[in-house]
mmCIF file of C-alpha atoms and ligand atoms in Angstrom:
data_model
loop_
_atom_site.group_PDB
_atom_site.id
_atom_site.type_symbol
_atom_site.label_atom_id
_atom_site.label_comp_id
_atom_site.label_asym_id
_atom_site.label_seq_id
_atom_site.Cartn_x
_atom_site.Cartn_y
_atom_site.Cartn_z
ATOM 1 C CA MET A 1 8.227 2.630 13.875
ATOM 2 C CA SER A 2 8.019 2.917 10.110
ATOM 3 C CA LYS A 3 5.636 0.539 8.402
ATOM 4 C CA LYS A 4 6.477 -1.389 5.267
ATOM 5 C CA ILE A 5 3.321 -1.486 3.207
ATOM 6 C CA PHE A 6 2.610 -3.775 0.248
ATOM 7 C CA SER A 7 -0.632 -4.309 -1.603
ATOM 8 C CA GLY A 8 -1.821 -5.324 -5.036
ATOM 9 C CA VAL A 9 -4.725 -4.829 -7.406
ATOM 10 C CA GLN A 10 -5.509 -7.037 -10.402
ATOM 11 C CA PRO A 11 -5.560 -5.327 -13.802
ATOM 12 C CA THR A 12 -8.791 -6.950 -14.897
ATOM 13 C CA GLY A 13 -10.717 -3.797 -15.813
ATOM 14 C CA ASN A 14 -13.784 -2.189 -14.245
ATOM 15 C CA LEU A 15 -12.087 -1.010 -11.060
ATOM 16 C CA HIS A 16 -14.971 0.068 -8.866
ATOM 17 C CA LEU A 17 -16.064 1.772 -5.678
ATOM 18 C CA GLY A 18 -15.433 -1.432 -3.673
ATOM 19 C CA ASN A 19 -11.775 -1.437 -4.771
ATOM 20 C CA TYR A 20 -11.570 2.240 -3.926
ATOM 21 C CA LEU A 21 -13.211 2.223 -0.479
ATOM 22 C CA GLY A 22 -11.894 -1.213 0.524
ATOM 23 C CA ALA A 23 -8.316 -0.688 -0.627
ATOM 24 C CA ILE A 24 -7.134 2.227 -2.790
ATOM 25 C CA LYS A 25 -8.416 4.981 -0.463
ATOM 26 C CA ASN A 26 -6.355 3.381 2.320
ATOM 27 C CA PHE A 27 -3.318 3.141 0.025
ATOM 28 C CA VAL A 28 -3.536 6.911 -0.434
ATOM 29 C CA GLU A 29 -3.705 7.559 3.327
ATOM 30 C CA LEU A 30 -0.712 5.285 3.924
ATOM 31 C CA ASN A 31 1.196 6.924 1.054
ATOM 32 C CA ASN A 32 0.580 10.331 2.652
ATOM 33 C CA ASP A 33 2.199 9.329 5.940
ATOM 34 C CA ASP A 34 5.920 10.035 5.575
ATOM 35 C CA GLU A 35 6.771 7.331 8.116
ATOM 36 C CA ASN A 36 5.659 4.582 5.727
ATOM 37 C CA GLU A 37 7.484 2.871 2.876
ATOM 38 C CA CYS A 38 4.792 1.847 0.409
ATOM 39 C CA ILE A 39 4.775 -0.498 -2.565
ATOM 40 C CA PHE A 40 1.663 -0.819 -4.737
ATOM 41 C CA CYS A 41 1.654 -3.548 -7.339
ATOM 42 C CA VAL A 42 -0.414 -4.096 -10.453
ATOM 43 C CA VAL A 43 -0.676 -7.873 -10.140
ATOM 44 C CA ASP A 44 -0.717 -8.942 -13.774
ATOM 45 C CA LEU A 45 0.486 -12.486 -13.017
ATOM 46 C CA HIS A 46 -2.602 -12.929 -10.870
ATOM 47 C CA ALA A 47 -4.795 -11.594 -13.679
ATOM 48 C CA ILE A 48 -3.861 -14.439 -16.046
ATOM 49 C CA THR A 49 -5.207 -17.097 -13.657
ATOM 50 C CA VAL A 50 -8.342 -16.581 -15.739
ATOM 51 C CA LYS A 51 -8.240 -16.075 -19.517
ATOM 52 C CA GLN A 52 -7.371 -12.533 -20.621
ATOM 53 C CA ASP A 53 -7.393 -10.801 -23.969
ATOM 54 C CA LYS A 54 -3.807 -9.748 -24.705
ATOM 55 C CA GLU A 55 -4.501 -6.169 -25.840
ATOM 56 C CA GLN A 56 -7.077 -5.655 -23.119
ATOM 57 C CA LEU A 57 -4.593 -6.819 -20.492
ATOM 58 C CA LYS A 58 -2.012 -4.288 -21.688
ATOM 59 C CA ASN A 59 -4.605 -1.506 -21.451
ATOM 60 C CA ASN A 60 -5.787 -2.665 -18.048
ATOM 61 C CA ILE A 61 -2.242 -2.634 -16.642
ATOM 62 C CA ARG A 62 -1.941 1.026 -17.667
ATOM 63 C CA GLU A 63 -5.453 1.835 -16.474
ATOM 64 C CA THR A 64 -4.816 0.357 -13.018
ATOM 65 C CA THR A 65 -1.592 2.370 -12.812
ATOM 66 C CA ALA A 66 -3.501 5.498 -13.852
ATOM 67 C CA THR A 67 -6.133 4.730 -11.209
ATOM 68 C CA PHE A 68 -3.506 4.556 -8.460
ATOM 69 C CA ILE A 69 -2.078 7.922 -9.472
ATOM 70 C CA ALA A 70 -5.450 9.581 -10.139
ATOM 71 C CA SER A 71 -6.643 8.484 -6.683
ATOM 72 C CA GLY A 72 -3.702 10.257 -5.055
ATOM 73 C CA ILE A 73 -0.786 7.808 -4.786
ATOM 74 C CA ASP A 74 2.391 9.762 -5.467
ATOM 75 C CA PRO A 75 4.805 7.740 -7.618
ATOM 76 C CA ASN A 76 7.687 9.819 -6.276
ATOM 77 C CA LYS A 77 6.911 8.602 -2.775
ATOM 78 C CA SER A 78 5.586 5.080 -3.281
ATOM 79 C CA ILE A 79 6.812 2.366 -5.603
ATOM 80 C CA ILE A 80 4.264 1.503 -8.306
ATOM 81 C CA PHE A 81 5.102 -1.398 -10.617
ATOM 82 C CA ASN A 82 3.639 -4.396 -12.396
ATOM 83 C CA GLN A 83 4.360 -7.818 -10.987
ATOM 84 C CA SER A 84 5.480 -9.597 -14.184
ATOM 85 C CA LYS A 85 8.445 -7.201 -14.477
ATOM 86 C CA VAL A 86 10.032 -8.546 -11.280
ATOM 87 C CA HIS A 87 11.047 -12.185 -11.747
ATOM 88 C CA ALA A 88 11.383 -12.911 -8.023
ATOM 89 C CA HIS A 89 7.582 -13.017 -7.586
ATOM 90 C CA ALA A 90 7.145 -16.108 -9.745
ATOM 91 C CA GLU A 91 10.310 -17.745 -8.449
ATOM 92 C CA GLY A 92 9.354 -17.131 -4.832
ATOM 93 C CA SER A 93 5.890 -18.446 -5.526
ATOM 94 C CA TRP A 94 7.305 -21.774 -6.739
ATOM 95 C CA ILE A 95 9.527 -22.229 -3.698
ATOM 96 C CA LEU A 96 6.681 -21.373 -1.326
ATOM 97 C CA SER A 97 4.358 -23.754 -3.230
ATOM 98 C CA CYS A 98 6.737 -26.588 -2.459
ATOM 99 C CA MET A 99 6.385 -26.116 1.265
ATOM 100 C CA SER A 100 2.673 -25.271 1.466
ATOM 101 C CA PRO A 101 0.336 -28.173 2.254
ATOM 102 C CA MET A 102 -2.560 -28.700 -0.172
ATOM 103 C CA GLY A 103 -4.872 -28.868 2.825
ATOM 104 C CA TRP A 104 -4.278 -25.200 3.474
ATOM 105 C CA LEU A 105 -5.202 -24.270 -0.097
ATOM 106 C CA ASN A 106 -8.252 -26.509 -0.093
ATOM 107 C CA ARG A 107 -9.748 -24.259 2.549
ATOM 108 C CA MET A 108 -9.581 -21.074 0.427
ATOM 109 C CA THR A 109 -13.135 -19.883 -0.105
ATOM 110 C CA GLN A 110 -12.267 -17.475 -2.921
ATOM 111 C CA PHE A 111 -11.019 -20.345 -5.096
ATOM 112 C CA LYS A 112 -14.300 -22.157 -4.535
ATOM 113 C CA GLU A 113 -16.278 -19.037 -5.477
ATOM 114 C CA LYS A 114 -14.176 -18.221 -8.537
ATOM 115 C CA ALA A 115 -13.854 -21.776 -9.836
ATOM 116 C CA GLY A 116 -17.624 -22.210 -9.581
ATOM 117 C CA LYS A 117 -19.311 -25.537 -10.176
ATOM 118 C CA ASP A 118 -16.812 -26.923 -12.654
ATOM 119 C CA LYS A 119 -13.705 -26.977 -10.478
ATOM 120 C CA GLU A 120 -11.937 -29.423 -12.796
ATOM 121 C CA LYS A 121 -11.778 -26.779 -15.523
ATOM 122 C CA ALA A 122 -10.307 -24.017 -13.326
ATOM 123 C CA SER A 123 -6.617 -23.338 -13.919
ATOM 124 C CA VAL A 124 -3.956 -24.636 -11.544
ATOM 125 C CA GLY A 125 -2.845 -20.999 -11.347
ATOM 126 C CA LEU A 126 -6.198 -20.001 -9.855
ATOM 127 C CA TYR A 127 -5.765 -22.713 -7.229
ATOM 128 C CA ILE A 128 -2.279 -21.625 -6.147
ATOM 129 C CA TYR A 129 -3.064 -17.921 -6.583
ATOM 130 C CA PRO A 130 -2.829 -17.232 -2.797
ATOM 131 C CA ILE A 131 0.754 -18.554 -2.764
ATOM 132 C CA LEU A 132 1.797 -16.031 -5.410
ATOM 133 C CA MET A 133 0.184 -13.441 -3.168
ATOM 134 C CA ALA A 134 2.273 -14.679 -0.219
ATOM 135 C CA SER A 135 5.387 -14.390 -2.386
ATOM 136 C CA ASP A 136 4.455 -10.791 -3.322
ATOM 137 C CA ILE A 137 4.130 -9.822 0.308
ATOM 138 C CA LEU A 138 7.031 -11.735 1.861
ATOM 139 C CA LEU A 139 9.660 -10.638 -0.691
ATOM 140 C CA TYR A 140 9.510 -7.074 0.627
ATOM 141 C CA ASP A 141 9.650 -7.739 4.404
ATOM 142 C CA THR A 142 6.186 -6.232 4.468
ATOM 143 C CA THR A 143 4.833 -5.399 7.909
ATOM 144 C CA HIS A 144 1.321 -4.277 6.902
ATOM 145 C CA VAL A 145 -1.015 -5.189 4.034
ATOM 146 C CA PRO A 146 -4.017 -2.933 3.354
ATOM 147 C CA VAL A 147 -6.831 -4.940 1.744
ATOM 148 C CA GLY A 148 -10.602 -5.346 1.683
ATOM 149 C CA GLU A 149 -12.365 -7.952 3.817
ATOM 150 C CA ASP A 150 -12.409 -10.540 1.025
ATOM 151 C CA GLN A 151 -8.617 -10.938 1.199
ATOM 152 C CA LYS A 152 -8.519 -11.735 4.913
ATOM 153 C CA GLN A 153 -8.203 -15.493 4.446
ATOM 154 C CA HIS A 154 -5.362 -15.061 1.937
ATOM 155 C CA LEU A 155 -3.523 -12.912 4.462
ATOM 156 C CA GLU A 156 -3.931 -15.616 7.122
ATOM 157 C CA LEU A 157 -2.424 -18.092 4.678
ATOM 158 C CA THR A 158 0.510 -15.756 4.013
ATOM 159 C CA ARG A 159 1.146 -15.568 7.754
ATOM 160 C CA ASN A 160 1.024 -19.357 8.046
ATOM 161 C CA ILE A 161 3.415 -19.806 5.120
ATOM 162 C CA ALA A 162 5.893 -17.301 6.586
ATOM 163 C CA GLN A 163 5.852 -19.036 9.959
ATOM 164 C CA LYS A 164 6.191 -22.499 8.425
ATOM 165 C CA PHE A 165 9.140 -21.465 6.256
ATOM 166 C CA ASN A 166 10.923 -19.889 9.219
ATOM 167 C CA LYS A 167 10.371 -23.058 11.260
ATOM 168 C CA ASP A 168 11.128 -25.630 8.519
ATOM 169 C CA PHE A 169 14.422 -23.974 7.645
ATOM 170 C CA ASN A 170 15.392 -23.049 11.169
ATOM 171 C CA SER A 171 15.587 -19.408 10.215
ATOM 172 C CA GLU A 172 13.691 -17.568 12.896
ATOM 173 C CA ASP A 173 12.398 -14.139 11.846
ATOM 174 C CA PHE A 174 13.643 -14.533 8.258
ATOM 175 C CA PHE A 175 10.208 -13.783 6.863
ATOM 176 C CA LYS A 176 8.346 -11.013 8.653
ATOM 177 C CA VAL A 177 4.844 -12.132 9.591
ATOM 178 C CA PRO A 178 2.667 -9.367 8.095
ATOM 179 C CA GLU A 179 -0.419 -7.793 9.639
ATOM 180 C CA PRO A 180 -3.520 -7.223 7.539
ATOM 181 C CA LEU A 181 -4.873 -3.664 7.557
ATOM 182 C CA ILE A 182 -8.587 -4.127 7.054
ATOM 183 C CA LYS A 183 -10.827 -1.215 7.978
ATOM 184 C CA LYS A 184 -13.246 -2.274 10.673
ATOM 185 C CA ASN A 185 -16.232 -0.756 8.931
ATOM 186 C CA PHE A 186 -17.142 -0.685 5.264
ATOM 187 C CA SER A 187 -14.342 -3.051 4.179
ATOM 188 C CA ARG A 188 -16.860 -4.991 2.114
ATOM 189 C CA ILE A 189 -18.859 -2.858 -0.303
ATOM 190 C CA MET A 190 -21.849 -4.681 -1.715
ATOM 191 C CA SER A 191 -23.565 -4.688 -5.123
ATOM 192 C CA LEU A 192 -26.017 -1.838 -5.732
ATOM 193 C CA LYS A 193 -28.503 -4.419 -6.981
ATOM 194 C CA ASP A 194 -28.161 -7.043 -4.239
ATOM 195 C CA GLY A 195 -26.959 -6.152 -0.758
ATOM 196 C CA LEU A 196 -25.909 -9.730 -0.071
ATOM 197 C CA LYS A 197 -23.486 -9.887 -3.020
ATOM 198 C CA LYS A 198 -20.061 -8.234 -3.066
ATOM 199 C CA MET A 199 -19.602 -5.346 -5.509
ATOM 200 C CA SER A 200 -17.522 -6.987 -8.199
ATOM 201 C CA LYS A 201 -15.780 -6.340 -11.517
ATOM 202 C CA SER A 202 -17.250 -9.470 -12.981
ATOM 203 C CA ASP A 203 -20.936 -8.817 -12.218
ATOM 204 C CA PHE A 204 -22.712 -8.850 -15.606
ATOM 205 C CA SER A 205 -24.791 -5.822 -14.606
ATOM 206 C CA ASP A 206 -22.943 -2.512 -14.840
ATOM 207 C CA LEU A 207 -25.696 -1.033 -12.644
ATOM 208 C CA SER A 208 -24.429 -3.186 -9.766
ATOM 209 C CA ARG A 209 -21.288 -1.092 -9.334
ATOM 210 C CA ILE A 210 -19.880 2.423 -9.567
ATOM 211 C CA ASN A 211 -16.850 2.186 -11.843
ATOM 212 C CA LEU A 212 -13.973 4.530 -11.119
ATOM 213 C CA THR A 213 -14.259 5.688 -14.737
ATOM 214 C CA ASP A 214 -17.976 6.543 -14.481
ATOM 215 C CA THR A 215 -19.097 10.090 -15.278
ATOM 216 C CA LYS A 216 -21.140 12.229 -12.906
ATOM 217 C CA ASP A 217 -24.352 11.417 -14.811
ATOM 218 C CA GLU A 218 -23.644 7.691 -14.723
ATOM 219 C CA ILE A 219 -23.067 7.848 -10.965
ATOM 220 C CA ILE A 220 -26.326 9.752 -10.403
ATOM 221 C CA ASN A 221 -28.238 7.290 -12.560
ATOM 222 C CA LYS A 222 -26.781 4.217 -10.806
ATOM 223 C CA ILE A 223 -27.563 5.574 -7.342
ATOM 224 C CA LYS A 224 -31.079 6.451 -8.483
ATOM 225 C CA LYS A 225 -31.565 2.847 -9.638
ATOM 226 C CA ALA A 226 -29.825 1.259 -6.625
ATOM 227 C CA LYS A 227 -31.996 -1.199 -4.728
ATOM 228 C CA THR A 228 -33.383 -0.085 -1.354
ATOM 229 C CA ASP A 229 -36.330 -1.199 0.748
ATOM 230 C CA SER A 230 -39.628 0.466 1.509
ATOM 231 C CA PHE A 231 -38.876 1.580 5.081
ATOM 232 C CA PRO A 232 -37.515 4.979 6.073
ATOM 233 C CA ILE A 233 -33.919 5.353 7.265
ATOM 234 C CA PRO A 234 -33.728 4.330 10.932
ATOM 235 C CA ASN A 235 -32.198 6.296 13.808
ATOM 236 C CA GLU A 236 -30.355 3.352 15.315
ATOM 237 C CA GLU A 237 -27.779 0.987 13.832
ATOM 238 C CA SER A 238 -29.563 -2.012 15.361
ATOM 239 C CA GLU A 239 -32.605 -1.266 13.200
ATOM 240 C CA LEU A 240 -30.543 -1.880 10.078
ATOM 241 C CA LYS A 241 -30.474 -5.604 10.794
ATOM 242 C CA ASP A 242 -31.768 -7.603 7.810
ATOM 243 C CA ARG A 243 -31.677 -4.492 5.616
ATOM 244 C CA PRO A 244 -28.505 -5.202 3.564
ATOM 245 C CA GLU A 245 -29.135 -2.669 0.757
ATOM 246 C CA ALA A 246 -29.893 0.151 3.204
ATOM 247 C CA THR A 247 -26.821 -0.754 5.272
ATOM 248 C CA ASN A 248 -24.635 -0.737 2.178
ATOM 249 C CA LEU A 249 -25.742 2.673 0.867
ATOM 250 C CA LEU A 250 -25.467 4.285 4.300
ATOM 251 C CA GLY A 251 -22.042 2.636 4.687
ATOM 252 C CA ILE A 252 -20.848 4.024 1.351
ATOM 253 C CA TYR A 253 -21.949 7.515 2.389
ATOM 254 C CA SER A 254 -20.163 7.227 5.753
ATOM 255 C CA SER A 255 -17.011 5.776 4.237
ATOM 256 C CA ILE A 256 -16.688 8.520 1.601
ATOM 257 C CA LEU A 257 -17.026 11.172 4.295
ATOM 258 C CA ASN A 258 -14.800 9.249 6.760
ATOM 259 C CA GLN A 259 -17.512 9.380 9.379
ATOM 260 C CA LYS A 260 -19.165 6.860 11.663
ATOM 261 C CA LEU A 261 -22.417 5.229 10.531
ATOM 262 C CA GLU A 262 -23.961 6.619 13.726
ATOM 263 C CA LYS A 263 -23.401 10.157 12.492
ATOM 264 C CA THR A 264 -24.975 9.395 9.120
ATOM 265 C CA LEU A 265 -28.031 8.009 10.920
ATOM 266 C CA VAL A 266 -28.326 11.177 12.996
ATOM 267 C CA GLU A 267 -28.276 13.146 9.738
ATOM 268 C CA PHE A 268 -30.831 11.025 7.880
ATOM 269 C CA GLY A 269 -32.838 9.099 10.514
ATOM 270 C CA GLY A 270 -36.575 9.237 9.709
ATOM 271 C CA LYS A 271 -36.012 10.500 6.156
ATOM 272 C CA ASN A 272 -36.762 8.476 3.069
ATOM 273 C CA PHE A 273 -34.284 7.069 0.600
ATOM 274 C CA SER A 274 -35.108 9.376 -2.283
ATOM 275 C CA GLU A 275 -33.832 12.311 -0.252
ATOM 276 C CA PHE A 276 -30.760 10.398 0.945
ATOM 277 C CA LYS A 277 -29.933 9.239 -2.575
ATOM 278 C CA ILE A 278 -29.680 12.831 -3.812
ATOM 279 C CA GLN A 279 -27.072 13.580 -1.133
ATOM 280 C CA LEU A 280 -25.259 10.298 -1.746
ATOM 281 C CA SER A 281 -25.030 11.006 -5.515
ATOM 282 C CA GLU A 282 -23.675 14.438 -4.736
ATOM 283 C CA ILE A 283 -20.839 13.342 -2.428
ATOM 284 C CA LEU A 284 -20.029 10.316 -4.574
ATOM 285 C CA SER A 285 -19.770 12.286 -7.782
ATOM 286 C CA ASN A 286 -17.715 14.967 -6.040
ATOM 287 C CA LYS A 287 -15.255 12.268 -5.016
ATOM 288 C CA ILE A 288 -15.269 9.879 -7.973
ATOM 289 C CA ALA A 289 -15.841 12.139 -11.028
ATOM 290 C CA PRO A 290 -12.501 13.998 -10.608
ATOM 291 C CA ILE A 291 -10.697 10.638 -10.257
ATOM 292 C CA SER A 292 -12.511 9.411 -13.357
ATOM 293 C CA ASP A 293 -11.498 12.521 -15.342
ATOM 294 C CA GLU A 294 -7.890 12.150 -14.215
ATOM 295 C CA ILE A 295 -7.783 8.442 -15.167
ATOM 296 C CA LYS A 296 -9.052 9.353 -18.645
ATOM 297 C CA ARG A 297 -6.414 12.074 -18.955
ATOM 298 C CA LEU A 298 -3.543 9.883 -17.732
ATOM 299 C CA ILE A 299 -4.483 6.857 -19.821
ATOM 300 C CA LYS A 300 -3.718 8.858 -22.970
ATOM 301 C CA ASP A 301 -0.164 9.440 -21.749
ATOM 302 C CA ARG A 302 1.225 5.959 -22.285
ATOM 303 C CA GLU A 303 4.824 7.106 -22.161
ATOM 304 C CA TYR A 304 4.360 8.590 -18.701
ATOM 305 C CA LEU A 305 2.608 5.499 -17.334
ATOM 306 C CA ASP A 306 5.192 3.141 -18.834
ATOM 307 C CA ARG A 307 7.981 5.224 -17.325
ATOM 308 C CA ILE A 308 6.379 5.077 -13.851
ATOM 309 C CA LEU A 309 6.054 1.297 -14.167
ATOM 310 C CA LEU A 310 9.638 0.880 -15.368
ATOM 311 C CA GLU A 311 11.118 3.051 -12.622
ATOM 312 C CA GLY A 312 8.959 1.276 -10.048
ATOM 313 C CA ALA A 313 10.006 -2.148 -11.349
ATOM 314 C CA ASN A 314 13.690 -1.228 -11.113
ATOM 315 C CA LYS A 315 13.297 -0.210 -7.475
ATOM 316 C CA ALA A 316 11.141 -3.217 -6.590
ATOM 317 C CA ASP A 317 13.526 -5.590 -8.385
ATOM 318 C CA GLU A 318 16.438 -4.421 -6.296
ATOM 319 C CA ILE A 319 14.627 -5.268 -3.049
ATOM 320 C CA ALA A 320 13.020 -8.499 -4.238
ATOM 321 C CA ASN A 321 16.155 -9.820 -5.895
ATOM 322 C CA LYS A 322 18.132 -9.510 -2.695
ATOM 323 C CA LYS A 323 15.465 -11.413 -0.796
ATOM 324 C CA ILE A 324 15.095 -14.197 -3.361
ATOM 325 C CA LYS A 325 18.867 -14.775 -3.278
ATOM 326 C CA GLU A 326 18.664 -15.241 0.499
ATOM 327 C CA ILE A 327 15.650 -17.552 0.117
ATOM 328 C CA LYS A 328 17.547 -19.715 -2.379
ATOM 329 C CA LYS A 329 20.537 -19.909 -0.097
ATOM 330 C CA ILE A 330 18.345 -20.988 2.832
ATOM 331 C CA VAL A 331 16.660 -23.653 0.718
ATOM 332 C CA GLY A 332 20.023 -25.072 -0.377
ATOM 333 C CA PHE A 333 20.517 -23.880 -3.945
HETATM 334 P P1 TYM B 401 -8.528 -7.529 -6.286
HETATM 335 O O1 TYM B 401 -7.852 -7.040 -7.502
HETATM 336 O O2 TYM B 401 -9.683 -8.467 -6.432
HETATM 337 O O3 TYM B 401 -9.046 -6.305 -5.434
HETATM 338 C C1 TYM B 401 -8.186 -5.225 -5.093
HETATM 339 C C2 TYM B 401 -8.520 -4.742 -3.697
HETATM 340 O O4 TYM B 401 -9.882 -4.303 -3.624
HETATM 341 C C3 TYM B 401 -10.539 -4.938 -2.538
HETATM 342 N N1 TYM B 401 -11.960 -5.157 -2.891
HETATM 343 C C4 TYM B 401 -13.003 -4.768 -2.144
HETATM 344 N N2 TYM B 401 -13.049 -4.112 -0.957
HETATM 345 C C5 TYM B 401 -14.279 -3.845 -0.455
HETATM 346 N N3 TYM B 401 -15.448 -4.175 -1.080
HETATM 347 C C6 TYM B 401 -15.444 -4.820 -2.274
HETATM 348 N N4 TYM B 401 -16.580 -5.125 -2.885
HETATM 349 C C7 TYM B 401 -14.175 -5.144 -2.857
HETATM 350 N N5 TYM B 401 -13.793 -5.761 -4.008
HETATM 351 C C8 TYM B 401 -12.436 -5.758 -4.005
HETATM 352 C C9 TYM B 401 -9.799 -6.244 -2.339
HETATM 353 O O5 TYM B 401 -9.978 -6.738 -1.023
HETATM 354 C C10 TYM B 401 -8.369 -5.840 -2.622
HETATM 355 O O6 TYM B 401 -7.761 -5.305 -1.464
HETATM 356 N N6 TYM B 401 -5.527 -11.025 -4.436
HETATM 357 C C11 TYM B 401 -5.718 -9.617 -4.531
HETATM 358 C C12 TYM B 401 -4.549 -8.876 -5.161
HETATM 359 C C13 TYM B 401 -3.198 -9.160 -4.571
HETATM 360 C C14 TYM B 401 -2.697 -8.681 -3.350
HETATM 361 C C15 TYM B 401 -1.354 -9.157 -3.263
HETATM 362 C C16 TYM B 401 -3.239 -7.903 -2.332
HETATM 363 C C17 TYM B 401 -2.222 -9.886 -5.163
HETATM 364 N N7 TYM B 401 -1.100 -9.885 -4.372
HETATM 365 C C18 TYM B 401 -0.569 -8.888 -2.155
HETATM 366 C C19 TYM B 401 -2.425 -7.623 -1.220
HETATM 367 C C20 TYM B 401 -1.116 -8.124 -1.155
HETATM 368 C C21 TYM B 401 -6.943 -9.358 -5.383
HETATM 369 O O7 TYM B 401 -7.337 -10.153 -6.163
HETATM 370 O O8 TYM B 401 -7.469 -8.135 -5.260
#
């Protein structure tokens, strides 16, 4: 059966290896399977839940689009668009907000992390952010949503909202209940400086992440400086317990090569990290540097990127508009 795929990435700059291995690499694989219908969204409405610089936001929308294409998503096969161009996302979000209990949102751990200590100052948008995400997904009768581990709870919420809407309005199967596609291994890439912290765009230290726009030399330097421990690489997975930095680097290596961690341990077991890091830099720069070069080339071609986004928005709008009309009818408008 063909899968309907939807996923989104925020245009907040500094797209990194975590975004790539946790999400974008999977988007490319799904895009390459002719059975699938894929939609990839630059979620600019989500981006403004925290303050953005206007010019920077415009650039980041284009850069995220360029990153999708440079990574291998084919805009002739998949729909690529930015969320604010399709009105149904915001409209759907409002309707879904009105039938989602606050209790469900109060459980969202990402809001707690992002709002930090001073919750009172966080925007209302940040609080209801997962409902906009549900609207994104449900408008397209999505069956599968490829994301990194950190989005798992938001996907659960989307499923709950879909089921509640169908039940409240006596419209069985109106919203498809989507399945998350989260890779079993390596779906949470950690900071290069602290193996217990997620690799993140907002980390103040640029050495904590590999950006998708990094050059070969920058990648080599960051891997050289990445935190490890003083023990050699073990032969068994069980011996990686309580060694988060080692686990992360070995996971990155395995994920880039699409191989099991076990195999990586057979290759490197007993060796020290300095040797492993040379190999890791090599495979990482072979993978990321060409993407980085292509992003830098594409970003200069504004007209091309804007055309992709416009064509994508027209196609997405047609689908989403039909669905929002049905939603409004069901609700009683
Ligand atoms: P965002 O923009 O924070 O991240 C984009 C994607 O990258 C994944 N990711 C990671 N994966 C592994 N390790 C990491 N360190 C790491 N950091 C980020 C995220 O899991 C995500 O898949 N709410 C979403 C965007 C969104 C969305 C949607 C996703 C809006 N609407 C509808 C799916 C469907 C977000 O903020 O992702």
